[in-house]
């Protein structure tokens, strides 16, 4: 599936060693693997401009949640196992890269309300998105926090996952998302 050109990104969640490996892509750097946990720095240098939306062409087919890691129920929606998986795209403008450590779900994951986050937008799907076999445009509004009036954004964060709760090692091993043509939209 493509919107333009010959290729798109296919994010497919799978399982390995009994845990979910969420299909994902992000703007940033994968630092290292710590046991079965990941250490990431999300965000890339940015020019301080103020987009109002992130537009992307997508198709999402969630699977049934078949993997929930022990001890993670407190971070998941009630009745998550056996329900439909969640796909997510989020965008943020920040003052620094965000240090993510999946070994510490209490405070090692992305927090949209953290002081370094100046603007944020997201879309979450709990059902299929897009017609079978084709990509559909989605525009994600970016909301600016009050602190963005006096502080310049230095980093752009974009994170996409076919299994939103993959950071908690929970989701469907059969969720698939296709993506093409990311674009920041600016008001005229």
Coordinates of N, CA, C and O in Angstrom, one line a residue, residues 66 80 88 93 102 118:
X66 N -3.4 -10.6 22.6 CA -3.1 -11.9 23.0 C -2.0 -12.0 24.0 O -1.7 -13.1 24.5
X80 N -8.3 -5.4 28.9 CA -7.5 -5.3 27.6 C -7.2 -6.6 26.9 O -7.4 -6.7 25.7
X88 N -1.4 3.8 17.5 CA -1.3 5.2 17.9 C -0.2 5.9 17.1 O 0.9 5.3 16.8
X93 N 6.5 18.7 20.2 CA 7.6 19.6 20.1 C 8.2 19.8 21.5 O 7.4 20.0 22.5
X102 N 12.1 1.4 28.7 CA 11.0 0.5 28.9 C 11.1 -0.3 30.2 O 10.1 -0.9 30.6
X118 N 6.3 21.1 24.8 CA 5.7 22.4 24.5 C 4.4 22.3 23.7 O 3.5 23.1 23.8

